Amino acid sequence: MSSNDELTVPQDDLAAAWQRTLPERLHGGDKAEIMADEADPSTLRVHIKTAGHQMLEFDFAVQYVDSREIDIQLTDVEKDGQTVDERTDIMQDLIADYRRHLHETAQALHHYTHS
């Protein structure tokens, strides 16, 4: 038995599974778009648009470290198309909330990613 616990799910299939699963975990009205990272087969690009008048958009890179563990990097936050300072308490709370939803999604897909 191999000690490698590498992700073996095709990236496009994984992106589709995330596209089905993540929106169920977001707040009502928030929208998510998941794309395969063309440069890295173990990474997904996640774009989340918040509901309501905030007009906030968050971009994350979700990389599978192995078949179960993910590493999440925030790559951009925009409001109305302009980059915003993500260091404010309000933004940090939102980012933490979305990171939790991303971890929940990865957990929900364990059956799929961990063979």
mmCIF file of N, CA and C in Angstrom:
data_model
loop_
_atom_site.group_PDB
_atom_site.id
_atom_site.type_symbol
_atom_site.label_atom_id
_atom_site.label_comp_id
_atom_site.label_asym_id
_atom_site.label_seq_id
_atom_site.Cartn_x
_atom_site.Cartn_y
_atom_site.Cartn_z
ATOM 1 N N MET A 1 0.843 -1.185 0.000
ATOM 2 C CA MET A 1 0.000 0.000 0.000
ATOM 3 C C MET A 1 0.883 1.240 0.000
ATOM 4 N N SER A 2 0.558 2.183 -0.825
ATOM 5 C CA SER A 2 1.344 3.389 -0.968
ATOM 6 C C SER A 2 1.103 4.335 0.193
ATOM 7 N N SER A 3 2.165 4.993 0.648
ATOM 8 C CA SER A 3 2.008 5.972 1.713
ATOM 9 C C SER A 3 1.646 7.330 1.131
ATOM 10 N N ASN A 4 1.721 7.441 -0.180
ATOM 11 C CA ASN A 4 1.326 8.691 -0.823
ATOM 12 C C ASN A 4 -0.174 8.886 -0.665
ATOM 13 N N ASP A 5 -0.535 10.073 -0.241
ATOM 14 C CA ASP A 5 -1.952 10.381 -0.105
ATOM 15 C C ASP A 5 -2.256 11.529 -1.055
ATOM 16 N N GLU A 6 -1.891 11.305 -2.307
ATOM 17 C CA GLU A 6 -2.057 12.364 -3.281
ATOM 18 C C GLU A 6 -3.483 12.412 -3.794
ATOM 19 N N LEU A 7 -3.841 13.588 -4.230
ATOM 20 C CA LEU A 7 -5.143 13.787 -4.837
ATOM 21 C C LEU A 7 -5.128 13.142 -6.218
ATOM 22 N N THR A 8 -6.086 12.238 -6.473
ATOM 23 C CA THR A 8 -6.112 11.554 -7.768
ATOM 24 C C THR A 8 -7.340 11.917 -8.605
ATOM 25 N N VAL A 9 -8.188 12.772 -8.081
ATOM 26 C CA VAL A 9 -9.397 13.174 -8.805
ATOM 27 C C VAL A 9 -8.995 14.160 -9.909
ATOM 28 N N PRO A 10 -9.490 13.952 -11.136
ATOM 29 C CA PRO A 10 -9.193 14.917 -12.197
ATOM 30 C C PRO A 10 -9.646 16.330 -11.792
ATOM 31 N N GLN A 11 -8.811 17.304 -12.094
ATOM 32 C CA GLN A 11 -9.051 18.674 -11.650
ATOM 33 C C GLN A 11 -10.408 19.221 -12.101
ATOM 34 N N ASP A 12 -10.793 18.949 -13.336
ATOM 35 C CA ASP A 12 -12.082 19.459 -13.815
ATOM 36 C C ASP A 12 -13.250 18.830 -13.050
ATOM 37 N N ASP A 13 -13.129 17.535 -12.728
ATOM 38 C CA ASP A 13 -14.174 16.861 -11.950
ATOM 39 C C ASP A 13 -14.238 17.447 -10.540
ATOM 40 N N LEU A 14 -13.072 17.728 -9.977
ATOM 41 C CA LEU A 14 -13.018 18.307 -8.644
ATOM 42 C C LEU A 14 -13.643 19.707 -8.638
ATOM 43 N N ALA A 15 -13.327 20.503 -9.644
ATOM 44 C CA ALA A 15 -13.907 21.850 -9.748
ATOM 45 C C ALA A 15 -15.430 21.764 -9.850
ATOM 46 N N ALA A 16 -15.923 20.798 -10.608
ATOM 47 C CA ALA A 16 -17.379 20.621 -10.751
ATOM 48 C C ALA A 16 -18.008 20.214 -9.415
ATOM 49 N N ALA A 17 -17.334 19.337 -8.673
ATOM 50 C CA ALA A 17 -17.851 18.919 -7.360
ATOM 51 C C ALA A 17 -17.884 20.109 -6.399
ATOM 52 N N TRP A 18 -16.856 20.927 -6.427
ATOM 53 C CA TRP A 18 -16.828 22.134 -5.595
ATOM 54 C C TRP A 18 -17.940 23.098 -6.017
ATOM 55 N N GLN A 19 -18.166 23.211 -7.320
ATOM 56 C CA GLN A 19 -19.195 24.129 -7.819
ATOM 57 C C GLN A 19 -20.576 23.707 -7.324
ATOM 58 N N ARG A 20 -20.786 22.395 -7.182
ATOM 59 C CA ARG A 20 -22.066 21.899 -6.667
ATOM 60 C C ARG A 20 -22.170 22.071 -5.152
ATOM 61 N N THR A 21 -21.049 21.925 -4.434
ATOM 62 C CA THR A 21 -21.069 21.822 -2.980
ATOM 63 C C THR A 21 -20.903 23.156 -2.263
ATOM 64 N N LEU A 22 -19.995 24.001 -2.722
ATOM 65 C CA LEU A 22 -19.720 25.259 -2.020
ATOM 66 C C LEU A 22 -20.942 26.171 -1.898
ATOM 67 N N PRO A 23 -21.723 26.377 -2.954
ATOM 68 C CA PRO A 23 -22.867 27.292 -2.815
ATOM 69 C C PRO A 23 -23.845 26.887 -1.712
ATOM 70 N N GLU A 24 -23.935 25.586 -1.411
ATOM 71 C CA GLU A 24 -24.829 25.124 -0.343
ATOM 72 C C GLU A 24 -24.347 25.600 1.021
ATOM 73 N N ARG A 25 -23.067 25.947 1.137
ATOM 74 C CA ARG A 25 -22.484 26.343 2.418
ATOM 75 C C ARG A 25 -22.373 27.849 2.581
ATOM 76 N N LEU A 26 -22.582 28.593 1.520
ATOM 77 C CA LEU A 26 -22.477 30.046 1.585
ATOM 78 C C LEU A 26 -23.766 30.662 2.105
ATOM 79 N N HIS A 27 -23.682 31.934 2.463
ATOM 80 C CA HIS A 27 -24.872 32.670 2.893
ATOM 81 C C HIS A 27 -25.811 32.825 1.703
ATOM 82 N N GLY A 28 -27.093 32.881 1.979
ATOM 83 C CA GLY A 28 -28.074 33.033 0.914
ATOM 84 C C GLY A 28 -27.754 34.222 0.034
ATOM 85 N N GLY A 29 -27.712 33.995 -1.247
ATOM 86 C CA GLY A 29 -27.473 35.079 -2.186
ATOM 87 C C GLY A 29 -26.019 35.226 -2.597
ATOM 88 N N ASP A 30 -25.083 34.732 -1.772
ATOM 89 C CA ASP A 30 -23.679 34.769 -2.180
ATOM 90 C C ASP A 30 -23.500 33.819 -3.358
ATOM 91 N N LYS A 31 -22.637 34.199 -4.273
ATOM 92 C CA LYS A 31 -22.409 33.375 -5.464
ATOM 93 C C LYS A 31 -20.946 32.943 -5.508
ATOM 94 N N ALA A 32 -20.734 31.717 -5.956
ATOM 95 C CA ALA A 32 -19.370 31.193 -6.061
ATOM 96 C C ALA A 32 -19.133 30.640 -7.456
ATOM 97 N N GLU A 33 -17.932 30.852 -7.934
ATOM 98 C CA GLU A 33 -17.511 30.280 -9.208
ATOM 99 C C GLU A 33 -16.175 29.589 -8.957
ATOM 100 N N ILE A 34 -16.092 28.333 -9.351
ATOM 101 C CA ILE A 34 -14.881 27.553 -9.125
ATOM 102 C C ILE A 34 -14.289 27.162 -10.475
ATOM 103 N N MET A 35 -12.993 27.411 -10.616
ATOM 104 C CA MET A 35 -12.303 27.081 -11.858
ATOM 105 C C MET A 35 -11.033 26.297 -11.543
ATOM 106 N N ALA A 36 -10.662 25.436 -12.445
ATOM 107 C CA ALA A 36 -9.385 24.736 -12.325
ATOM 108 C C ALA A 36 -8.268 25.743 -12.564
ATOM 109 N N ASP A 37 -7.193 25.627 -11.788
ATOM 110 C CA ASP A 37 -6.019 26.470 -11.998
ATOM 111 C C ASP A 37 -5.195 25.818 -13.104
ATOM 112 N N GLU A 38 -5.091 26.507 -14.221
ATOM 113 C CA GLU A 38 -4.405 25.930 -15.387
ATOM 114 C C GLU A 38 -2.935 25.632 -15.101
ATOM 115 N N ALA A 39 -2.326 26.402 -14.192
ATOM 116 C CA ALA A 39 -0.892 26.260 -13.925
ATOM 117 C C ALA A 39 -0.588 25.168 -12.900
ATOM 118 N N ASP A 40 -1.592 24.781 -12.111
ATOM 119 C CA ASP A 40 -1.336 23.825 -11.033
ATOM 120 C C ASP A 40 -2.505 22.855 -10.902
ATOM 121 N N PRO A 41 -2.299 21.577 -11.223
ATOM 122 C CA PRO A 41 -3.393 20.603 -11.192
ATOM 123 C C PRO A 41 -3.955 20.322 -9.802
ATOM 124 N N SER A 42 -3.255 20.749 -8.739
ATOM 125 C CA SER A 42 -3.777 20.495 -7.392
ATOM 126 C C SER A 42 -4.487 21.717 -6.812
ATOM 127 N N THR A 43 -4.650 22.777 -7.623
ATOM 128 C CA THR A 43 -5.226 24.025 -7.125
ATOM 129 C C THR A 43 -6.501 24.394 -7.873
ATOM 130 N N LEU A 44 -7.460 24.895 -7.101
ATOM 131 C CA LEU A 44 -8.693 25.438 -7.653
ATOM 132 C C LEU A 44 -8.724 26.937 -7.371
ATOM 133 N N ARG A 45 -9.292 27.683 -8.288
ATOM 134 C CA ARG A 45 -9.506 29.119 -8.099
ATOM 135 C C ARG A 45 -10.964 29.315 -7.713
ATOM 136 N N VAL A 46 -11.197 29.985 -6.588
ATOM 137 C CA VAL A 46 -12.548 30.189 -6.086
ATOM 138 C C VAL A 46 -12.826 31.685 -6.066
ATOM 139 N N HIS A 47 -13.911 32.080 -6.726
ATOM 140 C CA HIS A 47 -14.332 33.484 -6.792
ATOM 141 C C HIS A 47 -15.699 33.567 -6.119
ATOM 142 N N ILE A 48 -15.789 34.383 -5.064
ATOM 143 C CA ILE A 48 -17.049 34.520 -4.322
ATOM 144 C C ILE A 48 -17.508 35.965 -4.402
ATOM 145 N N LYS A 49 -18.772 36.143 -4.809
ATOM 146 C CA LYS A 49 -19.405 37.462 -4.814
ATOM 147 C C LYS A 49 -20.407 37.500 -3.672
ATOM 148 N N THR A 50 -20.301 38.531 -2.837
ATOM 149 C CA THR A 50 -21.238 38.630 -1.710
ATOM 150 C C THR A 50 -22.587 39.133 -2.196
ATOM 151 N N ALA A 51 -23.604 38.734 -1.462
ATOM 152 C CA ALA A 51 -24.958 39.194 -1.755
ATOM 153 C C ALA A 51 -25.124 40.612 -1.213
ATOM 154 N N GLY A 52 -26.133 41.281 -1.684
ATOM 155 C CA GLY A 52 -26.473 42.585 -1.114
ATOM 156 C C GLY A 52 -25.715 43.732 -1.742
ATOM 157 N N HIS A 53 -25.673 44.823 -0.988
ATOM 158 C CA HIS A 53 -25.157 46.083 -1.533
ATOM 159 C C HIS A 53 -23.653 46.243 -1.375
ATOM 160 N N GLN A 54 -23.009 45.285 -0.713
ATOM 161 C CA GLN A 54 -21.580 45.443 -0.446
ATOM 162 C C GLN A 54 -20.737 45.389 -1.715
ATOM 163 N N MET A 55 -21.203 44.662 -2.713
ATOM 164 C CA MET A 55 -20.467 44.534 -3.975
ATOM 165 C C MET A 55 -19.033 44.047 -3.753
ATOM 166 N N LEU A 56 -18.873 43.116 -2.822
ATOM 167 C CA LEU A 56 -17.551 42.583 -2.529
ATOM 168 C C LEU A 56 -17.316 41.297 -3.308
ATOM 169 N N GLU A 57 -16.073 41.127 -3.742
ATOM 170 C CA GLU A 57 -15.683 39.906 -4.437
ATOM 171 C C GLU A 57 -14.367 39.425 -3.833
ATOM 172 N N PHE A 58 -14.322 38.130 -3.543
ATOM 173 C CA PHE A 58 -13.148 37.516 -2.934
ATOM 174 C C PHE A 58 -12.605 36.446 -3.870
ATOM 175 N N ASP A 59 -11.294 36.410 -4.012
ATOM 176 C CA ASP A 59 -10.647 35.364 -4.799
ATOM 177 C C ASP A 59 -9.722 34.572 -3.886
ATOM 178 N N PHE A 60 -9.866 33.258 -3.944
ATOM 179 C CA PHE A 60 -9.039 32.360 -3.155
ATOM 180 C C PHE A 60 -8.392 31.332 -4.071
ATOM 181 N N ALA A 61 -7.201 30.900 -3.687
ATOM 182 C CA ALA A 61 -6.568 29.736 -4.309
ATOM 183 C C ALA A 61 -6.660 28.624 -3.276
ATOM 184 N N VAL A 62 -7.311 27.524 -3.655
ATOM 185 C CA VAL A 62 -7.459 26.377 -2.762
ATOM 186 C C VAL A 62 -6.587 25.256 -3.321
ATOM 187 N N GLN A 63 -5.535 24.947 -2.581
ATOM 188 C CA GLN A 63 -4.609 23.913 -3.045
ATOM 189 C C GLN A 63 -4.741 22.674 -2.170
ATOM 190 N N TYR A 64 -4.864 21.535 -2.826
ATOM 191 C CA TYR A 64 -4.889 20.267 -2.103
ATOM 192 C C TYR A 64 -3.456 19.869 -1.761
ATOM 193 N N VAL A 65 -3.164 19.825 -0.457
ATOM 194 C CA VAL A 65 -1.861 19.393 0.021
ATOM 195 C C VAL A 65 -1.765 17.878 -0.150
ATOM 196 N N ASP A 66 -2.860 17.199 0.156
ATOM 197 C CA ASP A 66 -3.019 15.771 -0.112
ATOM 198 C C ASP A 66 -4.507 15.536 -0.370
ATOM 199 N N SER A 67 -4.950 14.303 -0.295
ATOM 200 C CA SER A 67 -6.342 14.031 -0.670
ATOM 201 C C SER A 67 -7.353 14.583 0.335
ATOM 202 N N ARG A 68 -6.894 15.005 1.506
ATOM 203 C CA ARG A 68 -7.819 15.510 2.518
ATOM 204 C C ARG A 68 -7.573 16.944 2.940
ATOM 205 N N GLU A 69 -6.306 17.356 2.951
ATOM 206 C CA GLU A 69 -5.957 18.659 3.512
ATOM 207 C C GLU A 69 -5.840 19.707 2.415
ATOM 208 N N ILE A 70 -6.409 20.897 2.702
ATOM 209 C CA ILE A 70 -6.288 21.996 1.752
ATOM 210 C C ILE A 70 -5.537 23.160 2.389
ATOM 211 N N ASP A 71 -4.913 23.931 1.531
ATOM 212 C CA ASP A 71 -4.272 25.179 1.916
ATOM 213 C C ASP A 71 -5.009 26.278 1.169
ATOM 214 N N ILE A 72 -5.431 27.313 1.903
ATOM 215 C CA ILE A 72 -6.221 28.383 1.302
ATOM 216 C C ILE A 72 -5.420 29.677 1.314
ATOM 217 N N GLN A 73 -5.289 30.281 0.148
ATOM 218 C CA GLN A 73 -4.634 31.586 0.041
ATOM 219 C C GLN A 73 -5.644 32.592 -0.505
ATOM 220 N N LEU A 74 -5.777 33.705 0.186
ATOM 221 C CA LEU A 74 -6.581 34.810 -0.330
ATOM 222 C C LEU A 74 -5.744 35.510 -1.383
ATOM 223 N N THR A 75 -6.268 35.644 -2.596
ATOM 224 C CA THR A 75 -5.472 36.267 -3.657
ATOM 225 C C THR A 75 -5.942 37.677 -3.993
ATOM 226 N N ASP A 76 -7.217 38.009 -3.698
ATOM 227 C CA ASP A 76 -7.706 39.356 -4.018
ATOM 228 C C ASP A 76 -9.037 39.609 -3.327
ATOM 229 N N VAL A 77 -9.254 40.867 -2.959
ATOM 230 C CA VAL A 77 -10.562 41.330 -2.480
ATOM 231 C C VAL A 77 -10.867 42.621 -3.228
ATOM 232 N N GLU A 78 -12.059 42.680 -3.810
ATOM 233 C CA GLU A 78 -12.457 43.890 -4.527
ATOM 234 C C GLU A 78 -13.843 44.325 -4.098
ATOM 235 N N LYS A 79 -14.062 45.637 -4.154
ATOM 236 C CA LYS A 79 -15.380 46.218 -3.921
ATOM 237 C C LYS A 79 -15.648 47.109 -5.116
ATOM 238 N N ASP A 80 -16.722 46.806 -5.819
ATOM 239 C CA ASP A 80 -17.060 47.598 -7.002
ATOM 240 C C ASP A 80 -15.922 47.650 -8.005
ATOM 241 N N GLY A 81 -15.178 46.533 -8.135
ATOM 242 C CA GLY A 81 -14.098 46.482 -9.109
ATOM 243 C C GLY A 81 -12.792 47.105 -8.649
ATOM 244 N N GLN A 82 -12.755 47.653 -7.430
ATOM 245 C CA GLN A 82 -11.535 48.267 -6.900
ATOM 246 C C GLN A 82 -10.958 47.393 -5.793
ATOM 247 N N THR A 83 -9.648 47.210 -5.788
ATOM 248 C CA THR A 83 -8.999 46.447 -4.724
ATOM 249 C C THR A 83 -9.197 47.184 -3.402
ATOM 250 N N VAL A 84 -9.502 46.430 -2.354
ATOM 251 C CA VAL A 84 -9.723 47.035 -1.039
ATOM 252 C C VAL A 84 -8.725 46.469 -0.028
ATOM 253 N N ASP A 85 -8.583 47.188 1.075
ATOM 254 C CA ASP A 85 -7.700 46.762 2.157
ATOM 255 C C ASP A 85 -8.400 45.647 2.921
ATOM 256 N N GLU A 86 -7.819 44.442 2.864
ATOM 257 C CA GLU A 86 -8.462 43.313 3.542
ATOM 258 C C GLU A 86 -8.044 43.206 5.001
ATOM 259 N N ARG A 87 -7.267 44.171 5.507
ATOM 260 C CA ARG A 87 -6.767 44.078 6.878
ATOM 261 C C ARG A 87 -7.738 44.627 7.929
ATOM 262 N N THR A 88 -8.830 45.244 7.510
ATOM 263 C CA THR A 88 -9.783 45.760 8.494
ATOM 264 C C THR A 88 -10.476 44.602 9.211
ATOM 265 N N ASP A 89 -10.978 44.868 10.419
ATOM 266 C CA ASP A 89 -11.636 43.815 11.201
ATOM 267 C C ASP A 89 -12.817 43.213 10.451
ATOM 268 N N ILE A 90 -13.612 44.054 9.818
ATOM 269 C CA ILE A 90 -14.800 43.574 9.094
ATOM 270 C C ILE A 90 -14.370 42.632 7.971
ATOM 271 N N MET A 91 -13.353 43.034 7.220
ATOM 272 C CA MET A 91 -12.878 42.199 6.115
ATOM 273 C C MET A 91 -12.269 40.905 6.648
ATOM 274 N N GLN A 92 -11.519 40.991 7.755
ATOM 275 C CA GLN A 92 -10.917 39.793 8.328
ATOM 276 C C GLN A 92 -12.000 38.808 8.772
ATOM 277 N N ASP A 93 -13.081 39.329 9.332
ATOM 278 C CA ASP A 93 -14.198 38.463 9.742
ATOM 279 C C ASP A 93 -14.826 37.776 8.531
ATOM 280 N N LEU A 94 -15.053 38.528 7.473
ATOM 281 C CA LEU A 94 -15.628 37.947 6.251
ATOM 282 C C LEU A 94 -14.696 36.892 5.656
ATOM 283 N N ILE A 95 -13.414 37.220 5.601
ATOM 284 C CA ILE A 95 -12.441 36.284 5.039
ATOM 285 C C ILE A 95 -12.404 35.003 5.874
ATOM 286 N N ALA A 96 -12.408 35.145 7.200
ATOM 287 C CA ALA A 96 -12.402 33.967 8.084
ATOM 288 C C ALA A 96 -13.652 33.126 7.850
ATOM 289 N N ASP A 97 -14.782 33.793 7.659
ATOM 290 C CA ASP A 97 -16.043 33.109 7.404
ATOM 291 C C ASP A 97 -15.955 32.308 6.100
ATOM 292 N N TYR A 98 -15.458 32.934 5.042
ATOM 293 C CA TYR A 98 -15.350 32.233 3.762
ATOM 294 C C TYR A 98 -14.316 31.114 3.829
ATOM 295 N N ARG A 99 -13.223 31.322 4.547
ATOM 296 C CA ARG A 99 -12.233 30.250 4.715
ATOM 297 C C ARG A 99 -12.880 29.039 5.391
ATOM 298 N N ARG A 100 -13.724 29.301 6.395
ATOM 299 C CA ARG A 100 -14.426 28.208 7.078
ATOM 300 C C ARG A 100 -15.324 27.461 6.085
ATOM 301 N N HIS A 101 -16.049 28.204 5.235
ATOM 302 C CA HIS A 101 -16.913 27.561 4.234
ATOM 303 C C HIS A 101 -16.093 26.723 3.249
ATOM 304 N N LEU A 102 -14.896 27.203 2.912
ATOM 305 C CA LEU A 102 -14.035 26.444 1.999
ATOM 306 C C LEU A 102 -13.574 25.148 2.665
ATOM 307 N N HIS A 103 -13.207 25.236 3.952
ATOM 308 C CA HIS A 103 -12.811 24.013 4.677
ATOM 309 C C HIS A 103 -13.991 23.043 4.795
ATOM 310 N N GLU A 104 -15.187 23.585 5.055
ATOM 311 C CA GLU A 104 -16.383 22.730 5.150
ATOM 312 C C GLU A 104 -16.643 22.028 3.821
ATOM 313 N N THR A 105 -16.427 22.727 2.736
ATOM 314 C CA THR A 105 -16.630 22.130 1.414
ATOM 315 C C THR A 105 -15.638 20.999 1.184
ATOM 316 N N ALA A 106 -14.374 21.240 1.518
ATOM 317 C CA ALA A 106 -13.363 20.186 1.365
ATOM 318 C C ALA A 106 -13.733 18.974 2.222
ATOM 319 N N GLN A 107 -14.212 19.223 3.450
ATOM 320 C CA GLN A 107 -14.625 18.126 4.332
ATOM 321 C C GLN A 107 -15.781 17.352 3.712
ATOM 322 N N ALA A 108 -16.747 18.087 3.170
ATOM 323 C CA ALA A 108 -17.915 17.440 2.569
ATOM 324 C C ALA A 108 -17.526 16.590 1.362
ATOM 325 N N LEU A 109 -16.401 16.902 0.751
ATOM 326 C CA LEU A 109 -15.966 16.165 -0.439
ATOM 327 C C LEU A 109 -14.912 15.102 -0.124
ATOM 328 N N HIS A 110 -14.637 14.855 1.157
ATOM 329 C CA HIS A 110 -13.645 13.827 1.522
ATOM 330 C C HIS A 110 -13.947 12.490 0.852
ATOM 331 N N HIS A 111 -15.217 12.105 0.840
ATOM 332 C CA HIS A 111 -15.592 10.839 0.224
ATOM 333 C C HIS A 111 -15.189 10.781 -1.239
ATOM 334 N N TYR A 112 -15.102 11.954 -1.845
ATOM 335 C CA TYR A 112 -14.803 12.060 -3.266
ATOM 336 C C TYR A 112 -13.294 12.132 -3.514
ATOM 337 N N THR A 113 -12.585 12.874 -2.640
ATOM 338 C CA THR A 113 -11.159 13.109 -2.875
ATOM 339 C C THR A 113 -10.277 12.050 -2.229
ATOM 340 N N HIS A 114 -10.789 11.370 -1.209
ATOM 341 C CA HIS A 114 -9.976 10.402 -0.481
ATOM 342 C C HIS A 114 -10.476 8.987 -0.812
ATOM 343 N N SER A 115 -9.737 8.355 -1.721
ATOM 344 C CA SER A 115 -10.214 7.035 -2.168
ATOM 345 C C SER A 115 -9.618 5.915 -1.350
#
